[in-house]
Amino acid sequence: LTLGICLPACTATSTRVEENLWQQFLRTHKKSYDNAVTYLQRKRIFMENMATMERHNKEYDQGLHSYTLGMNQFSDLTQAEFRDAYLMNMKRDMGPSLTHSMSSQIGRA
């Protein structure tokens, strides 16, 4: 009986905490979205990323990883969106000269 009473209260508290973290993220990183659909999509991604981070960091505490994860200005992006927007541009901007330079250095080792 006590568990049945606590469960909705615990869920409401968790939801309130998550909502506070989302609002803090929006303020800290000055995020805004064009419409309600995008807002809800970004919030869902943020919540999924937060759950992934928490799960990973619990595994870190158990000695399963050598690093921790944290939330940042990219926490409302999927991994694919981040890769396409930032890592692909970095690779393109570095161009073949970096690849040539790196292979030259490897050859000297």
Coordinates of C-alpha atoms in Angstrom, one line a residue:
L1 CA 0.0 0.0 0.0
T2 CA 2.8 2.4 0.9
L3 CA 4.6 1.6 -2.4
G4 CA 1.5 2.4 -4.3
I5 CA 1.3 5.8 -2.7
C6 CA 5.0 6.5 -3.1
L7 CA 5.3 5.5 -6.7
P8 CA 3.3 8.4 -8.3
A9 CA 5.1 10.9 -5.9
C10 CA 8.5 9.5 -6.8
T11 CA 7.7 9.7 -10.5
A12 CA 6.4 13.3 -10.2
T13 CA 9.6 14.3 -8.4
S14 CA 11.7 12.7 -11.0
T15 CA 9.8 14.4 -13.8
R16 CA 10.1 17.8 -12.0
V17 CA 13.9 17.3 -11.6
E18 CA 14.2 16.4 -15.3
E19 CA 12.1 19.4 -16.3
N20 CA 14.3 21.6 -14.1
L21 CA 17.5 20.2 -15.8
W22 CA 15.9 20.8 -19.2
Q23 CA 15.0 24.4 -18.3
Q24 CA 18.5 25.0 -16.9
F25 CA 20.0 23.6 -20.2
L26 CA 17.8 26.0 -22.2
R27 CA 18.9 29.0 -20.2
T28 CA 22.6 28.1 -19.9
H29 CA 23.0 27.5 -23.6
K30 CA 20.5 30.1 -24.8
K31 CA 18.5 27.5 -26.7
S32 CA 15.2 28.3 -28.4
Y33 CA 13.4 26.4 -31.1
D34 CA 11.2 27.4 -34.0
N35 CA 8.0 25.6 -33.0
A36 CA 6.5 23.2 -30.4
V37 CA 7.2 20.1 -32.5
T38 CA 10.9 20.9 -32.6
Y39 CA 10.9 21.9 -28.9
L40 CA 9.4 18.6 -27.9
Q41 CA 11.7 16.6 -30.2
R42 CA 14.8 18.3 -28.7
K43 CA 13.5 17.8 -25.2
R44 CA 13.0 14.1 -25.9
I45 CA 16.5 13.8 -27.3
F46 CA 17.9 15.7 -24.3
M47 CA 16.1 13.3 -21.9
E48 CA 17.4 10.2 -23.8
N49 CA 20.9 11.6 -23.7
M50 CA 20.6 12.3 -20.0
A51 CA 19.5 8.7 -19.4
T52 CA 22.4 7.4 -21.4
M53 CA 24.8 9.6 -19.5
E54 CA 23.4 8.5 -16.1
R55 CA 23.5 4.8 -17.1
H56 CA 27.1 5.1 -18.4
N57 CA 28.3 6.9 -15.3
K58 CA 26.7 4.2 -13.1
E59 CA 28.7 1.7 -15.1
Y60 CA 31.8 3.9 -14.6
D61 CA 31.2 3.7 -10.9
Q62 CA 31.2 -0.1 -11.2
G63 CA 34.6 0.0 -13.0
L64 CA 33.1 -0.8 -16.5
H65 CA 34.4 2.4 -18.2
S66 CA 37.5 4.6 -17.8
Y67 CA 35.7 7.9 -18.4
T68 CA 32.5 9.7 -17.4
L69 CA 30.0 11.5 -19.5
G70 CA 28.4 14.9 -18.9
M71 CA 25.8 17.2 -20.4
N72 CA 26.8 20.1 -22.6
Q73 CA 25.6 22.5 -25.3
F74 CA 25.2 19.5 -27.7
S75 CA 22.9 17.5 -25.4
D76 CA 19.8 18.2 -27.5
L77 CA 21.4 16.5 -30.6
T78 CA 21.5 12.9 -31.5
Q79 CA 24.9 11.3 -32.1
A80 CA 24.2 11.3 -35.8
E81 CA 23.3 15.0 -35.8
F82 CA 26.4 15.9 -33.9
R83 CA 28.6 13.8 -36.2
D84 CA 27.1 15.3 -39.3
A85 CA 27.2 18.9 -38.1
Y86 CA 30.6 19.0 -36.4
L87 CA 32.8 16.0 -37.0
M88 CA 32.2 15.8 -40.8
N89 CA 32.9 19.6 -41.0
M90 CA 36.1 19.1 -39.1
K91 CA 37.2 16.2 -41.4
R92 CA 36.4 18.3 -44.5
D93 CA 38.1 21.4 -43.1
M94 CA 41.3 19.4 -42.3
G95 CA 41.3 18.0 -45.8
P96 CA 43.9 15.8 -47.4
S97 CA 46.9 17.8 -46.1
L98 CA 46.2 16.6 -42.6
T99 CA 46.0 13.0 -43.8
H100 CA 49.2 13.4 -45.7
S101 CA 50.9 15.0 -42.7
M102 CA 49.8 12.3 -40.4
S103 CA 50.9 9.5 -42.7
S104 CA 54.3 11.2 -43.1
Q105 CA 54.7 11.3 -39.3
I106 CA 53.7 7.6 -39.0
G107 CA 56.3 6.7 -41.6
R108 CA 59.0 8.3 -39.5
A109 CA 58.1 6.5 -36.3

